[in-house]
Structure formats: C-alpha cells, structure tokens
Amino acid sequence: MFGFGRKNEFPVEGRVIVITGGSDGMGRAVATNLAGRGAHVVVVARTVSKLQSTVEEMRRVALNSLKQRFFYISADLSDAAECDRMIAEVTGWNYGSGPDVVWCCAGFCHPGFFTEVPISIQRQQMDNVYWTAANTAHATLRNWLAPVPPSAQMKNPRRHLIFTCSTLAFTPIAGYGPYSPAKAAIRSLSDTLSQEIEMYNGAFTQRHRNSAPAADVKIHTIFPMGILSTGFDNEQKLKPELTKMLEDADKPQTPEEVAQISISALERGEYLITTMFVGNIMKGTSLGPSPRNAPIGDTVLSWLSNLVFLQVIPDLRNKAFNWGKTNGLPNVYPKEEDETPQATTPPS
Ligand SMILES: NC(=O)C1=CN([C@@H]2O[C@H](COP(=O)(O)OP(=O)(O)OC[C@H]3O[C@@H](n4cnc5c(N)ncnc54)[C@H](OP(=O)(O)O)[C@@H]3O)[C@@H](O)[C@H]2O)C=CC1
Ligand SMILES: CCCCCCCCCCCCCCCC(=O)[C@@H](N)CO
C-alpha cells in the first residue's frame, strides 16, 4: 500500500479523526474508509439527517465495531465560534484530549462568470470554502499547539491537519471565478502553515521542557479533479457551457476513489496530493515554492508540465475567445440581487 519496506506515515487505527463536510461526497467516503480501517471518527456538517446516516454507515463498515466510537456534530463552520465549539466538543467526547487528525472537506462550488454572479454569493463562496477551512485550522491548531506539561507530551504518532483544495488552485478555468480564489487561498494558507508548524515541531523536540505542544504536527493538502457528488450535481446546473467544454479533459472520479487515493498518498507521507494524472500535470506547472514530495521526481514533473502548459495556456484562452466569437455574450443576469431581472433587449 505504501511501498514495500516503507513505514506507514498515516496510521489511523485507534486514532480520533474529525472530518468536516463528512456527511456527503468525498468527506463521507473518507469517513467510511477510515471507519473501515479502525479509526474513531467524528463527522461535522450542518444537516443533522445526513450526519446521522453517515454515522450509521460507519457503524456498519467499522473494522472493530465493539471498540470504535463514532460521533457527529452539527455546525456551520463558516462561523469561527462554531469551530471553537466543535473542537471543544470533540475534546470533551475524547476524554479531554484533542483529536489526532482533522481533515477539512467542507465546501461547495457555485460556478458562473465573475460579472454575472452577485458579489454576495462570491463572499459566501469565500465563507464556505476558505473560511470553513481556515476557521477549522485555527481552532484545531490552538488546541494542538497549546503548551502542555511533560507528562502530556506524546512521544509519537504525529497529528495531521489535512485541507481539501482543488486542482483549480493550480490552473485557471473560466467560469470558476467565484470559487477558485477561495481554493487558491487555502493552498497559500497550507504552504504558510507547513513552514510555521516547523517552529512548533522544533519546540516539541525539546519536549522535556515545560512548554511544548503535545505532539508533532504535519500539514497536507489534497487537490482533487471533479468528484461525482451531491455538490457536483448542484454545480452542473449552474455551470456555463464554456466551462464544461474547457474542463472536458477532466473525467470525474467517485468519492470512494478520491478518498482511497488520498489516503494512500497520506500513507506515503506526501504533502501536496493529486488524485489523477491530469491533476498531477496541473500541479507540476504550479509547484512554485511549495515543499516537494520527492525533489527529483517533482522537478522533472515541473519541467515536463511547463512544456505541456506552453500549449495548454493559449489553448484555454483561444477556446474562450472562439466561444465568444461563435455564441456572443452569455445570458445577462441581474448584476445586483436587488435589481429586477433584466431582459436582454430592454423594452422600448
Ligand atoms: N465535487 C467536485 O467536483 C470537487 C470538489 N472539491 C472539494 O472537495 C470537497 C468535497 O466536495 P464534494 O465531495 O463535492 O462535497 P459535497 O458537496 O457532496 O458535500 C459537502 C459537505 O460539506 C458540508 N458543508 C458545506 N458547507 C458547510 C458549512 N458551512 N459548514 C459545515 N459543513 C458544510 C456539507 O454538509 P451540509 O450542507 O449539511 O453542511 C457536506 O457534508 C469540497 O471542499 C469541494 O470544494 C474539489 C474538487 C472537485
Ligand atoms: C495534460 C494536461 C492538460 C491540462 C488541461 C487542463 C484541463 C483543466 C481541467 C479542469 C479540471 C477542474 C477540476 C476541478 C473541479 C472543481 O474543483 C469543481 N468541480 C468544484 O467542485
């Protein structure tokens, strides 16, 4: 699974794992996969009925149903206070210790051309995509990095904070303006934290001092392509035809596939994780200053990807230009929510 003779960098059996957005799509598939590997799982989202059905499913597939514990918390994670409450509740449920792994999957996409989507919806995208992740990270890291006495400083297993991004953080596609910037912001936060966390990990190596965190922490970010989920069905209804054409190279994966591939990559200890070949090429052209999974492999990947993208970048722009040339302007939607819808031809 993680290569012959190599250590599993992501052991989950008997560990306490929180999954935000764990009631549907990829998050639910991650939750049931980890339940099948013996983890204690807490799923967090807003709608109670979907959370309850996920807990039932986890009980059904659990590796050791007598020992494993499952829990759900209903919370709107775009609210920072709700994230603090969520981490406090998990800590209470886990007999006073914080969780071992927190995996942020919450979020959904509202596609559309930038000028046609009301600004209020674009702010909601930032709230539900970026802030659900940043608030969760903030609450989690404040719990994990608080100094504890030497008796509470664990020798090993590391803790893991995992973000779920999108390959759209690597490559622009017209029609994702309300969404991609929020995912790009998650990538930037992940890169910043992956550096900042080293200070705390350094302090942890001095763990017999009075002030050290309870354990080492590792950051990871997953970059899926399309995922066949409830969220995907909703976004397809809003998606411009041009966008569907530009992302034609994407062959959406099932939530279960994405969960399995992501977990295998975590077991290999990867940092920026893609789930298929085209996603890997998109990552390669955009590696920038992010930490590499493998110095030589990633460098060769970035050289090849940069060559491929010499053709891909103008190709995407040409397709957009030709779309306009053939079809003219898209449907004109009201520019502000409080304006009455405008007809394309105003009455005389
Ligand atoms: N589907 C796709 O094609 C792709 C998706 N992604 C990303 O992967 C992740 C999973 O997507 P997908 O599988 O489509 O998920 P779904 O849309 O199927 O499910 C989203 C989950 O997030 C929860 N959620 C949404 N908003 C909030 C909120 N404010 N607070 C708490 N929970 C919330 C939902 O529950 P509830 O509504 O009850 O709160 C649900 O559990 C997302 O971050 C998405 O952006 C990345 C690439 C492609
Ligand atoms: C050989 C290399 C060629 C590269 C060509 C570039 C093709 C672009 C494909 C865009 C795919 C977008 C997937 C993410 C979707 C997403 O995040 C939303 N569905 C959100 O839910």
PDB file of N, CA, C and O in Angstrom, residues 97-155:
ATOM      1  N   SER A  97      -8.669  14.867  25.516  1.00  0.00           N
ATOM      2  CA  SER A  97      -7.580  15.053  24.549  1.00  0.00           C
ATOM      3  C   SER A  97      -8.142  15.555  23.228  1.00  0.00           C
ATOM      4  O   SER A  97      -9.233  15.139  22.826  1.00  0.00           O
ATOM      5  N   GLY A  98      -7.379  16.381  22.538  1.00  0.00           N
ATOM      6  CA  GLY A  98      -7.791  16.844  21.221  1.00  0.00           C
ATOM      7  C   GLY A  98      -7.760  15.686  20.233  1.00  0.00           C
ATOM      8  O   GLY A  98      -7.224  14.605  20.525  1.00  0.00           O
ATOM      9  N   PRO A  99      -8.337  15.876  19.034  1.00  0.00           N
ATOM     10  CA  PRO A  99      -8.306  14.809  18.024  1.00  0.00           C
ATOM     11  C   PRO A  99      -6.882  14.580  17.505  1.00  0.00           C
ATOM     12  O   PRO A  99      -5.999  15.416  17.710  1.00  0.00           O
ATOM     13  N   ASP A 100      -6.652  13.429  16.853  1.00  0.00           N
ATOM     14  CA  ASP A 100      -5.332  13.121  16.286  1.00  0.00           C
ATOM     15  C   ASP A 100      -5.211  13.634  14.855  1.00  0.00           C
ATOM     16  O   ASP A 100      -4.122  13.967  14.396  1.00  0.00           O
ATOM     17  N   VAL A 101      -6.323  13.633  14.147  1.00  0.00           N
ATOM     18  CA  VAL A 101      -6.325  14.051  12.738  1.00  0.00           C
ATOM     19  C   VAL A 101      -7.548  14.934  12.514  1.00  0.00           C
ATOM     20  O   VAL A 101      -8.635  14.595  12.994  1.00  0.00           O
ATOM     21  N   VAL A 102      -7.366  16.042  11.800  1.00  0.00           N
ATOM     22  CA  VAL A 102      -8.521  16.852  11.369  1.00  0.00           C
ATOM     23  C   VAL A 102      -8.404  17.024   9.860  1.00  0.00           C
ATOM     24  O   VAL A 102      -7.373  17.471   9.354  1.00  0.00           O
ATOM     25  N   TRP A 103      -9.455  16.620   9.169  1.00  0.00           N
ATOM     26  CA  TRP A 103      -9.450  16.644   7.691  1.00  0.00           C
ATOM     27  C   TRP A 103     -10.596  17.541   7.246  1.00  0.00           C
ATOM     28  O   TRP A 103     -11.763  17.230   7.479  1.00  0.00           O
ATOM     29  N   CYS A 104     -10.257  18.661   6.620  1.00  0.00           N
ATOM     30  CA  CYS A 104     -11.262  19.637   6.172  1.00  0.00           C
ATOM     31  C   CYS A 104     -11.756  19.274   4.778  1.00  0.00           C
ATOM     32  O   CYS A 104     -11.013  19.382   3.805  1.00  0.00           O
ATOM     33  N   CYS A 105     -13.004  18.835   4.678  1.00  0.00           N
ATOM     34  CA  CYS A 105     -13.616  18.549   3.366  1.00  0.00           C
ATOM     35  C   CYS A 105     -14.807  19.461   3.094  1.00  0.00           C
ATOM     36  O   CYS A 105     -15.351  19.429   2.001  1.00  0.00           O
ATOM     37  N   ALA A 106     -15.243  20.242   4.088  1.00  0.00           N
ATOM     38  CA  ALA A 106     -16.458  21.050   3.899  1.00  0.00           C
ATOM     39  C   ALA A 106     -16.248  22.051   2.768  1.00  0.00           C
ATOM     40  O   ALA A 106     -15.146  22.576   2.584  1.00  0.00           O
ATOM     41  N   GLY A 107     -17.310  22.309   2.036  1.00  0.00           N
ATOM     42  CA  GLY A 107     -17.230  23.305   0.958  1.00  0.00           C
ATOM     43  C   GLY A 107     -18.072  22.865  -0.219  1.00  0.00           C
ATOM     44  O   GLY A 107     -18.466  21.709  -0.311  1.00  0.00           O
ATOM     45  N   PHE A 108     -18.389  23.823  -1.082  1.00  0.00           N
ATOM     46  CA  PHE A 108     -19.106  23.508  -2.318  1.00  0.00           C
ATOM     47  C   PHE A 108     -18.833  24.630  -3.301  1.00  0.00           C
ATOM     48  O   PHE A 108     -18.314  25.682  -2.927  1.00  0.00           O
ATOM     49  N   CYS A 109     -19.179  24.369  -4.548  1.00  0.00           N
ATOM     50  CA  CYS A 109     -18.800  25.305  -5.615  1.00  0.00           C
ATOM     51  C   CYS A 109     -20.027  25.937  -6.263  1.00  0.00           C
ATOM     52  O   CYS A 109     -20.981  25.243  -6.617  1.00  0.00           O
ATOM     53  N   HIS A 110     -19.985  27.259  -6.417  1.00  0.00           N
ATOM     54  CA  HIS A 110     -21.022  27.982  -7.178  1.00  0.00           C
ATOM     55  C   HIS A 110     -20.332  28.558  -8.420  1.00  0.00           C
ATOM     56  O   HIS A 110     -19.752  29.639  -8.356  1.00  0.00           O
ATOM     57  N   PRO A 111     -20.377  27.826  -9.546  1.00  0.00           N
ATOM     58  CA  PRO A 111     -19.687  28.343 -10.725  1.00  0.00           C
ATOM     59  C   PRO A 111     -20.488  29.453 -11.391  1.00  0.00           C
ATOM     60  O   PRO A 111     -21.654  29.676 -11.055  1.00  0.00           O
ATOM     61  N   GLY A 112     -19.869  30.123 -12.332  1.00  0.00           N
ATOM     62  CA  GLY A 112     -20.527  31.202 -13.073  1.00  0.00           C
ATOM     63  C   GLY A 112     -19.478  32.217 -13.480  1.00  0.00           C
ATOM     64  O   GLY A 112     -18.396  32.265 -12.878  1.00  0.00           O
ATOM     65  N   PHE A 113     -19.797  33.034 -14.499  1.00  0.00           N
ATOM     66  CA  PHE A 113     -18.850  34.072 -14.890  1.00  0.00           C
ATOM     67  C   PHE A 113     -18.836  35.170 -13.828  1.00  0.00           C
ATOM     68  O   PHE A 113     -19.891  35.522 -13.283  1.00  0.00           O
ATOM     69  N   PHE A 114     -17.646  35.684 -13.566  1.00  0.00           N
ATOM     70  CA  PHE A 114     -17.409  36.614 -12.458  1.00  0.00           C
ATOM     71  C   PHE A 114     -18.423  37.753 -12.415  1.00  0.00           C
ATOM     72  O   PHE A 114     -19.019  38.025 -11.375  1.00  0.00           O
ATOM     73  N   THR A 115     -18.646  38.418 -13.553  1.00  0.00           N
ATOM     74  CA  THR A 115     -19.518  39.598 -13.515  1.00  0.00           C
ATOM     75  C   THR A 115     -20.992  39.220 -13.402  1.00  0.00           C
ATOM     76  O   THR A 115     -21.822  40.071 -13.127  1.00  0.00           O
ATOM     77  N   GLU A 116     -21.316  37.961 -13.634  1.00  0.00           N
ATOM     78  CA  GLU A 116     -22.720  37.568 -13.610  1.00  0.00           C
ATOM     79  C   GLU A 116     -23.173  37.018 -12.274  1.00  0.00           C
ATOM     80  O   GLU A 116     -24.369  36.868 -12.038  1.00  0.00           O
ATOM     81  N   VAL A 117     -22.223  36.676 -11.418  1.00  0.00           N
ATOM     82  CA  VAL A 117     -22.592  36.127 -10.112  1.00  0.00           C
ATOM     83  C   VAL A 117     -22.579  37.275  -9.108  1.00  0.00           C
ATOM     84  O   VAL A 117     -21.571  37.986  -8.998  1.00  0.00           O
ATOM     85  N   PRO A 118     -23.697  37.480  -8.395  1.00  0.00           N
ATOM     86  CA  PRO A 118     -23.739  38.589  -7.442  1.00  0.00           C
ATOM     87  C   PRO A 118     -22.584  38.501  -6.451  1.00  0.00           C
ATOM     88  O   PRO A 118     -22.184  37.410  -6.043  1.00  0.00           O
ATOM     89  N   ILE A 119     -22.084  39.673  -6.069  1.00  0.00           N
ATOM     90  CA  ILE A 119     -20.945  39.736  -5.151  1.00  0.00           C
ATOM     91  C   ILE A 119     -21.273  39.035  -3.832  1.00  0.00           C
ATOM     92  O   ILE A 119     -20.414  38.406  -3.222  1.00  0.00           O
ATOM     93  N   SER A 120     -22.536  39.095  -3.404  1.00  0.00           N
ATOM     94  CA  SER A 120     -22.891  38.447  -2.130  1.00  0.00           C
ATOM     95  C   SER A 120     -22.643  36.939  -2.197  1.00  0.00           C
ATOM     96  O   SER A 120     -22.179  36.330  -1.227  1.00  0.00           O
ATOM     97  N   ILE A 121     -22.900  36.339  -3.357  1.00  0.00           N
ATOM     98  CA  ILE A 121     -22.647  34.889  -3.494  1.00  0.00           C
ATOM     99  C   ILE A 121     -21.146  34.617  -3.501  1.00  0.00           C
ATOM    100  O   ILE A 121     -20.672  33.618  -2.958  1.00  0.00           O
ATOM    101  N   GLN A 122     -20.375  35.535  -4.079  1.00  0.00           N
ATOM    102  CA  GLN A 122     -18.923  35.346  -4.107  1.00  0.00           C
ATOM    103  C   GLN A 122     -18.339  35.414  -2.691  1.00  0.00           C
ATOM    104  O   GLN A 122     -17.424  34.674  -2.344  1.00  0.00           O
ATOM    105  N   ARG A 123     -18.908  36.302  -1.872  1.00  0.00           N
ATOM    106  CA  ARG A 123     -18.467  36.348  -0.466  1.00  0.00           C
ATOM    107  C   ARG A 123     -18.864  35.064   0.252  1.00  0.00           C
ATOM    108  O   ARG A 123     -18.110  34.537   1.074  1.00  0.00           O
ATOM    109  N   GLN A 124     -20.057  34.544  -0.070  1.00  0.00           N
ATOM    110  CA  GLN A 124     -20.473  33.278   0.552  1.00  0.00           C
ATOM    111  C   GLN A 124     -19.529  32.141   0.157  1.00  0.00           C
ATOM    112  O   GLN A 124     -19.265  31.237   0.942  1.00  0.00           O
ATOM    113  N   GLN A 125     -19.050  32.187  -1.085  1.00  0.00           N
ATOM    114  CA  GLN A 125     -18.087  31.157  -1.506  1.00  0.00           C
ATOM    115  C   GLN A 125     -16.824  31.246  -0.645  1.00  0.00           C
ATOM    116  O   GLN A 125     -16.299  30.239  -0.198  1.00  0.00           O
ATOM    117  N   MET A 126     -16.332  32.462  -0.428  1.00  0.00           N
ATOM    118  CA  MET A 126     -15.155  32.628   0.432  1.00  0.00           C
ATOM    119  C   MET A 126     -15.453  32.086   1.836  1.00  0.00           C
ATOM    120  O   MET A 126     -14.624  31.408   2.432  1.00  0.00           O
ATOM    121  N   ASP A 127     -16.654  32.376   2.346  1.00  0.00           N
ATOM    122  CA  ASP A 127     -17.032  31.910   3.691  1.00  0.00           C
ATOM    123  C   ASP A 127     -17.101  30.389   3.755  1.00  0.00           C
ATOM    124  O   ASP A 127     -16.588  29.776   4.688  1.00  0.00           O
ATOM    125  N   ASN A 128     -17.751  29.784   2.764  1.00  0.00           N
ATOM    126  CA  ASN A 128     -17.991  28.340   2.842  1.00  0.00           C
ATOM    127  C   ASN A 128     -16.819  27.509   2.341  1.00  0.00           C
ATOM    128  O   ASN A 128     -16.712  26.336   2.679  1.00  0.00           O
ATOM    129  N   VAL A 129     -15.941  28.099   1.526  1.00  0.00           N
ATOM    130  CA  VAL A 129     -14.791  27.349   1.030  1.00  0.00           C
ATOM    131  C   VAL A 129     -13.540  27.699   1.841  1.00  0.00           C
ATOM    132  O   VAL A 129     -12.963  26.835   2.509  1.00  0.00           O
ATOM    133  N   TYR A 130     -13.124  28.968   1.824  1.00  0.00           N
ATOM    134  CA  TYR A 130     -11.886  29.328   2.553  1.00  0.00           C
ATOM    135  C   TYR A 130     -12.106  29.333   4.064  1.00  0.00           C
ATOM    136  O   TYR A 130     -11.366  28.706   4.812  1.00  0.00           O
ATOM    137  N   TRP A 131     -13.138  30.067   4.513  1.00  0.00           N
ATOM    138  CA  TRP A 131     -13.246  30.266   5.966  1.00  0.00           C
ATOM    139  C   TRP A 131     -13.641  29.001   6.717  1.00  0.00           C
ATOM    140  O   TRP A 131     -13.222  28.820   7.869  1.00  0.00           O
ATOM    141  N   THR A 132     -14.424  28.098   6.095  1.00  0.00           N
ATOM    142  CA  THR A 132     -14.690  26.832   6.806  1.00  0.00           C
ATOM    143  C   THR A 132     -13.362  26.124   7.099  1.00  0.00           C
ATOM    144  O   THR A 132     -13.178  25.565   8.179  1.00  0.00           O
ATOM    145  N   ALA A 133     -12.422  26.193   6.138  1.00  0.00           N
ATOM    146  CA  ALA A 133     -11.120  25.533   6.330  1.00  0.00           C
ATOM    147  C   ALA A 133     -10.229  26.320   7.297  1.00  0.00           C
ATOM    148  O   ALA A 133      -9.620  25.740   8.211  1.00  0.00           O
ATOM    149  N   ALA A 134     -10.152  27.641   7.110  1.00  0.00           N
ATOM    150  CA  ALA A 134      -9.258  28.451   7.958  1.00  0.00           C
ATOM    151  C   ALA A 134      -9.743  28.474   9.412  1.00  0.00           C
ATOM    152  O   ALA A 134      -8.937  28.373  10.343  1.00  0.00           O
ATOM    153  N   ASN A 135     -11.067  28.592   9.604  1.00  0.00           N
ATOM    154  CA  ASN A 135     -11.596  28.564  10.974  1.00  0.00           C
ATOM    155  C   ASN A 135     -11.299  27.222  11.642  1.00  0.00           C
ATOM    156  O   ASN A 135     -10.942  27.169  12.824  1.00  0.00           O
ATOM    157  N   THR A 136     -11.488  26.143  10.893  1.00  0.00           N
ATOM    158  CA  THR A 136     -11.233  24.807  11.457  1.00  0.00           C
ATOM    159  C   THR A 136      -9.757  24.665  11.819  1.00  0.00           C
ATOM    160  O   THR A 136      -9.404  24.156  12.888  1.00  0.00           O
ATOM    161  N   ALA A 137      -8.885  25.139  10.916  1.00  0.00           N
ATOM    162  CA  ALA A 137      -7.436  25.062  11.176  1.00  0.00           C
ATOM    163  C   ALA A 137      -7.074  25.873  12.417  1.00  0.00           C
ATOM    164  O   ALA A 137      -6.287  25.441  13.264  1.00  0.00           O
ATOM    165  N   HIS A 138      -7.657  27.049  12.532  1.00  0.00           N
ATOM    166  CA  HIS A 138      -7.345  27.937  13.663  1.00  0.00           C
ATOM    167  C   HIS A 138      -7.744  27.281  14.981  1.00  0.00           C
ATOM    168  O   HIS A 138      -6.933  27.194  15.918  1.00  0.00           O
ATOM    169  N   ALA A 139      -8.987  26.787  15.043  1.00  0.00           N
ATOM    170  CA  ALA A 139      -9.462  26.151  16.276  1.00  0.00           C
ATOM    171  C   ALA A 139      -8.626  24.909  16.599  1.00  0.00           C
ATOM    172  O   ALA A 139      -8.248  24.670  17.751  1.00  0.00           O
ATOM    173  N   THR A 140      -8.313  24.126  15.558  1.00  0.00           N
ATOM    174  CA  THR A 140      -7.553  22.883  15.762  1.00  0.00           C
ATOM    175  C   THR A 140      -6.142  23.168  16.258  1.00  0.00           C
ATOM    176  O   THR A 140      -5.667  22.582  17.235  1.00  0.00           O
ATOM    177  N   LEU A 141      -5.450  24.087  15.578  1.00  0.00           N
ATOM    178  CA  LEU A 141      -4.048  24.328  15.936  1.00  0.00           C
ATOM    179  C   LEU A 141      -3.928  24.998  17.302  1.00  0.00           C
ATOM    180  O   LEU A 141      -2.951  24.759  18.033  1.00  0.00           O
ATOM    181  N   ARG A 142      -4.901  25.817  17.661  1.00  0.00           N
ATOM    182  CA  ARG A 142      -4.854  26.404  19.010  1.00  0.00           C
ATOM    183  C   ARG A 142      -5.014  25.313  20.078  1.00  0.00           C
ATOM    184  O   ARG A 142      -4.438  25.410  21.158  1.00  0.00           O
ATOM    185  N   ASN A 143      -5.778  24.281  19.746  1.00  0.00           N
ATOM    186  CA  ASN A 143      -5.908  23.149  20.659  1.00  0.00           C
ATOM    187  C   ASN A 143      -4.595  22.336  20.685  1.00  0.00           C
ATOM    188  O   ASN A 143      -4.066  21.998  21.730  1.00  0.00           O
ATOM    189  N   TRP A 144      -4.053  22.035  19.495  1.00  0.00           N
ATOM    190  CA  TRP A 144      -2.886  21.152  19.404  1.00  0.00           C
ATOM    191  C   TRP A 144      -1.589  21.792  19.888  1.00  0.00           C
ATOM    192  O   TRP A 144      -0.706  21.110  20.382  1.00  0.00           O
ATOM    193  N   LEU A 145      -1.453  23.094  19.657  1.00  0.00           N
ATOM    194  CA  LEU A 145      -0.150  23.724  19.894  1.00  0.00           C
ATOM    195  C   LEU A 145      -0.049  24.363  21.261  1.00  0.00           C
ATOM    196  O   LEU A 145       0.994  24.898  21.629  1.00  0.00           O
ATOM    197  N   ALA A 146      -1.124  24.286  22.047  1.00  0.00           N
ATOM    198  CA  ALA A 146      -1.071  24.835  23.401  1.00  0.00           C
ATOM    199  C   ALA A 146      -0.005  24.086  24.197  1.00  0.00           C
ATOM    200  O   ALA A 146       0.094  22.860  24.098  1.00  0.00           O
ATOM    201  N   PRO A 147       0.819  24.817  24.956  1.00  0.00           N
ATOM    202  CA  PRO A 147       1.856  24.131  25.740  1.00  0.00           C
ATOM    203  C   PRO A 147       1.233  23.238  26.812  1.00  0.00           C
ATOM    204  O   PRO A 147       0.266  23.649  27.458  1.00  0.00           O
ATOM    205  N   VAL A 148       1.774  22.028  26.929  1.00  0.00           N
ATOM    206  CA  VAL A 148       1.265  21.099  27.948  1.00  0.00           C
ATOM    207  C   VAL A 148       2.432  20.617  28.801  1.00  0.00           C
ATOM    208  O   VAL A 148       3.596  20.663  28.371  1.00  0.00           O
ATOM    209  N   PRO A 149       2.163  20.137  30.016  1.00  0.00           N
ATOM    210  CA  PRO A 149       3.251  19.634  30.874  1.00  0.00           C
ATOM    211  C   PRO A 149       3.874  18.379  30.271  1.00  0.00           C
ATOM    212  O   PRO A 149       3.225  17.680  29.480  1.00  0.00           O
ATOM    213  N   PRO A 150       5.131  18.076  30.623  1.00  0.00           N
ATOM    214  CA  PRO A 150       5.838  16.936  30.029  1.00  0.00           C
ATOM    215  C   PRO A 150       5.049  15.633  30.052  1.00  0.00           C
ATOM    216  O   PRO A 150       5.093  14.871  29.080  1.00  0.00           O
ATOM    217  N   SER A 151       4.252  15.381  31.089  1.00  0.00           N
ATOM    218  CA  SER A 151       3.515  14.103  31.165  1.00  0.00           C
ATOM    219  C   SER A 151       2.491  13.980  30.031  1.00  0.00           C
ATOM    220  O   SER A 151       2.098  12.879  29.667  1.00  0.00           O
ATOM    221  N   ALA A 152       2.050  15.119  29.458  1.00  0.00           N
ATOM    222  CA  ALA A 152       1.048  15.069  28.384  1.00  0.00           C
ATOM    223  C   ALA A 152       1.701  15.185  27.009  1.00  0.00           C
ATOM    224  O   ALA A 152       1.022  15.259  25.998  1.00  0.00           O
ATOM    225  N   GLN A 153       3.055  15.237  26.966  1.00  0.00           N
ATOM    226  CA  GLN A 153       3.738  15.355  25.682  1.00  0.00           C
ATOM    227  C   GLN A 153       3.952  13.953  25.115  1.00  0.00           C
ATOM    228  O   GLN A 153       4.680  13.146  25.674  1.00  0.00           O
ATOM    229  N   MET A 154       3.279  13.669  24.005  1.00  0.00           N
ATOM    230  CA  MET A 154       3.312  12.308  23.459  1.00  0.00           C
ATOM    231  C   MET A 154       4.608  12.092  22.708  1.00  0.00           C
ATOM    232  O   MET A 154       5.109  12.994  22.061  1.00  0.00           O
ATOM    233  N   LYS A 155       5.125  10.866  22.740  1.00  0.00           N
ATOM    234  CA  LYS A 155       6.367  10.601  22.058  1.00  0.00           C
ATOM    235  C   LYS A 155       6.138  10.569  20.562  1.00  0.00           C
ATOM    236  O   LYS A 155       6.818  11.212  19.792  1.00  0.00           O
TER     237      LYS A 155
END
